[in-house]
Short mmCIF file of C-alpha atoms in Angstrom, two decimals:
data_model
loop_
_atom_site.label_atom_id
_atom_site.label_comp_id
_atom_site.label_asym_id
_atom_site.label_seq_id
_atom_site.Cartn_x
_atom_site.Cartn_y
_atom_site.Cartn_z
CA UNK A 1 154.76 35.47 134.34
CA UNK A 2 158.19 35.16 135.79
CA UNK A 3 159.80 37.76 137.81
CA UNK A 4 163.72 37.23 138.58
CA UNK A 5 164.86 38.06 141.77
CA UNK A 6 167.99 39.37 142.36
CA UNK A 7 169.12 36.80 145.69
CA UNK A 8 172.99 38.00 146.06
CA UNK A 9 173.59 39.50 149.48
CA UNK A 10 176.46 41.24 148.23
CA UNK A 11 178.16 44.18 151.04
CA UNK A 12 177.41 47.89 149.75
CA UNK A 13 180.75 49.14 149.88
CA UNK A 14 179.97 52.81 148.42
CA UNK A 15 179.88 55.42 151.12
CA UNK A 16 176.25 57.27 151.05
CA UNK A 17 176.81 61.42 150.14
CA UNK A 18 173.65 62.08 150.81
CA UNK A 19 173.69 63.04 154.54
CA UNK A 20 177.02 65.34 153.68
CA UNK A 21 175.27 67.01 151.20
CA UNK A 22 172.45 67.94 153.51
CA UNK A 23 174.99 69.41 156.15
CA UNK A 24 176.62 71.27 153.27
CA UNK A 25 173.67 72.65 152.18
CA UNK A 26 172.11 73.41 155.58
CA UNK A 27 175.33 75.16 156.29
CA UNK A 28 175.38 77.25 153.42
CA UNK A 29 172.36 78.47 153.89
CA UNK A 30 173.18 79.50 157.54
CA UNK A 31 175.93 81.63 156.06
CA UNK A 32 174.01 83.39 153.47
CA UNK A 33 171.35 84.40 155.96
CA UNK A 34 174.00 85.63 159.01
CA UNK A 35 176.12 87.32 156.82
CA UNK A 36 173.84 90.71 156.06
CA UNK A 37 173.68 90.49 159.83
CA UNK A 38 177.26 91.43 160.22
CA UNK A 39 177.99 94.37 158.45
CA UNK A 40 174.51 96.19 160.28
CA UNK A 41 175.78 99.97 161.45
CA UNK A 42 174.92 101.03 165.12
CA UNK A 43 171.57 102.63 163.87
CA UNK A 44 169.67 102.81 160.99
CA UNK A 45 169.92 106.14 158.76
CA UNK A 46 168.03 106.95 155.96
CA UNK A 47 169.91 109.20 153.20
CA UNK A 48 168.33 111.49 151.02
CA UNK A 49 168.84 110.86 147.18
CA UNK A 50 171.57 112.64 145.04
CA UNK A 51 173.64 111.50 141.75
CA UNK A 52 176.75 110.54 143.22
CA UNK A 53 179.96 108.43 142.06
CA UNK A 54 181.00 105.78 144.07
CA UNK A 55 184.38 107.13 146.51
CA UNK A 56 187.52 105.11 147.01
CA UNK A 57 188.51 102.99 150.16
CA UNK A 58 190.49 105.37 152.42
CA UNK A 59 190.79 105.84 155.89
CA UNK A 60 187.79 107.90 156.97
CA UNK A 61 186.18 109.23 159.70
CA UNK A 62 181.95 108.58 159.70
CA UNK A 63 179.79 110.11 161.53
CA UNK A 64 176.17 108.95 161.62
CA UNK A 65 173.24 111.49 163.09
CA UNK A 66 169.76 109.81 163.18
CA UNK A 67 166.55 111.60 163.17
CA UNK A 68 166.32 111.55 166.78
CA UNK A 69 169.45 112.25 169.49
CA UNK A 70 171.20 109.34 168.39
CA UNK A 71 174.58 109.73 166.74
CA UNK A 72 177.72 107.72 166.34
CA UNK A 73 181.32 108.12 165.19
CA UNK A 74 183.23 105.07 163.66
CA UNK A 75 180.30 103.20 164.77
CA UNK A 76 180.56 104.55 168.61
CA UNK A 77 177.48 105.83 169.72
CA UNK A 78 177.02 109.02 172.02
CA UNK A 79 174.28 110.46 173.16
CA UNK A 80 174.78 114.05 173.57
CA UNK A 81 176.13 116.55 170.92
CA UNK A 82 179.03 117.75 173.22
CA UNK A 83 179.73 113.88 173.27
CA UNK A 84 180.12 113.68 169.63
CA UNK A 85 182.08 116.65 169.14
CA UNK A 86 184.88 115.43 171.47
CA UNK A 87 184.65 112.12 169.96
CA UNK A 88 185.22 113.73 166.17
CA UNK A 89 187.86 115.29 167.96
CA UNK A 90 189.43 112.63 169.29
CA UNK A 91 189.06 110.41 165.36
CA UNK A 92 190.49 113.40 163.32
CA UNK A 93 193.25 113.64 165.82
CA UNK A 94 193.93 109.76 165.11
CA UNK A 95 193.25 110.29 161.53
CA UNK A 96 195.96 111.18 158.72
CA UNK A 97 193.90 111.53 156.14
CA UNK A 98 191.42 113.46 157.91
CA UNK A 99 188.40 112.49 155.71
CA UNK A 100 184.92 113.02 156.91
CA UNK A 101 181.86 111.26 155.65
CA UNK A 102 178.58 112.18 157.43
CA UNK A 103 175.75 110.20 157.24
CA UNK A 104 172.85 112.56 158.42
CA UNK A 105 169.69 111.17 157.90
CA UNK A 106 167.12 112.91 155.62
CA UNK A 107 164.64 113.78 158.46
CA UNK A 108 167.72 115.04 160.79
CA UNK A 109 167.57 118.84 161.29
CA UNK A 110 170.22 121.00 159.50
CA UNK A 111 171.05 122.88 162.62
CA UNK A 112 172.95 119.50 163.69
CA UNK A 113 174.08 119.09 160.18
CA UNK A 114 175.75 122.52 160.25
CA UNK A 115 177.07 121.72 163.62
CA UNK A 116 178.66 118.88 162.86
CA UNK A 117 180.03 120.33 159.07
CA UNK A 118 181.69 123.20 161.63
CA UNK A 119 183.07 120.99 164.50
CA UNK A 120 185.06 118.83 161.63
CA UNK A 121 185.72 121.37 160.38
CA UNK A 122 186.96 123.09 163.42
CA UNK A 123 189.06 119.99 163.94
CA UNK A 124 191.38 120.06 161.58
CA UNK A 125 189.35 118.16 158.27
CA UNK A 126 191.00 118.56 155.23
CA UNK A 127 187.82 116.93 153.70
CA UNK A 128 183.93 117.31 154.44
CA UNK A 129 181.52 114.30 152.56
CA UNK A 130 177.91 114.53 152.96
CA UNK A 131 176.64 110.85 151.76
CA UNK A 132 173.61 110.25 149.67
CA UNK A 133 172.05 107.13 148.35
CA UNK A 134 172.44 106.58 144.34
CA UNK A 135 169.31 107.82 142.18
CA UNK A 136 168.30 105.05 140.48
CA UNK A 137 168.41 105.42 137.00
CA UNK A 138 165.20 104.97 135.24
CA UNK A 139 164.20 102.44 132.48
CA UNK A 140 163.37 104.33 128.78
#
């Protein structure tokens, strides 16, 4: 048997990709998993169901009311109802469209629902949004 050996000692002059790559990669990856982290609202609200159509980007005004005494206006959070109220005031006052979206959570009382629907109201809102999540449509 005869094995050839290969007995150049020629200089590699290719530049190895394989390290870049792996950087790419690792950074991509980074990216994908920080980027949901971003967009994350001051507190988490859970909205009841409806069959809704999907609004177009205007200036708005949201107002978020947990289940507890949390609740938030252009992702400011206050922690009394009286502290809310001035700060819709103060939004609407900024605002030219004076659109409204409230995102009451599904275990939130009505009374504070109401309250809120009035205040806006109150304020000078030409337009009162109650947001749902989509029903999801079922397979046949």
């Amino acid at each position: 048997m005869s094995f050839k050996t290969d007995n150049t000692d020629e200089i590699m002059s290719s530049i190895n990709i394989t390290p870049l790559v792996d950087v790419c990669l690792v950074l991509v990856i980074i990216f994908m998993v920080t980027a949901p982290l971003l967009s994350d609202p001051a507190f988490k609200v859970n909205l009841p169901v409806a069959r809704t159509q999907e609004g177009e980007e205007k200036e708005k005004i949201i107002v978020s009311i947990s289940d507890g005494e949390k609740y938030s206006v252009n992702e400011v959070v206050f922690k009394t109802k009286e502290n809310l109220f001035s700060g819709i005031d103060k939004a609407l006052s900024a605002s030219d469209l004076k659109i409204v979206i409230i995102k009451a959570d599904k275990n939130a009382g009505y009374g504070i629902l109401t309250d809120v629907m009035a205040k806006a109201k109150d304020s000078g809102a030409v337009n009162i949004t109650i947001a749902t999540e989509q029903l999801k449509k079922r397979k046949q």
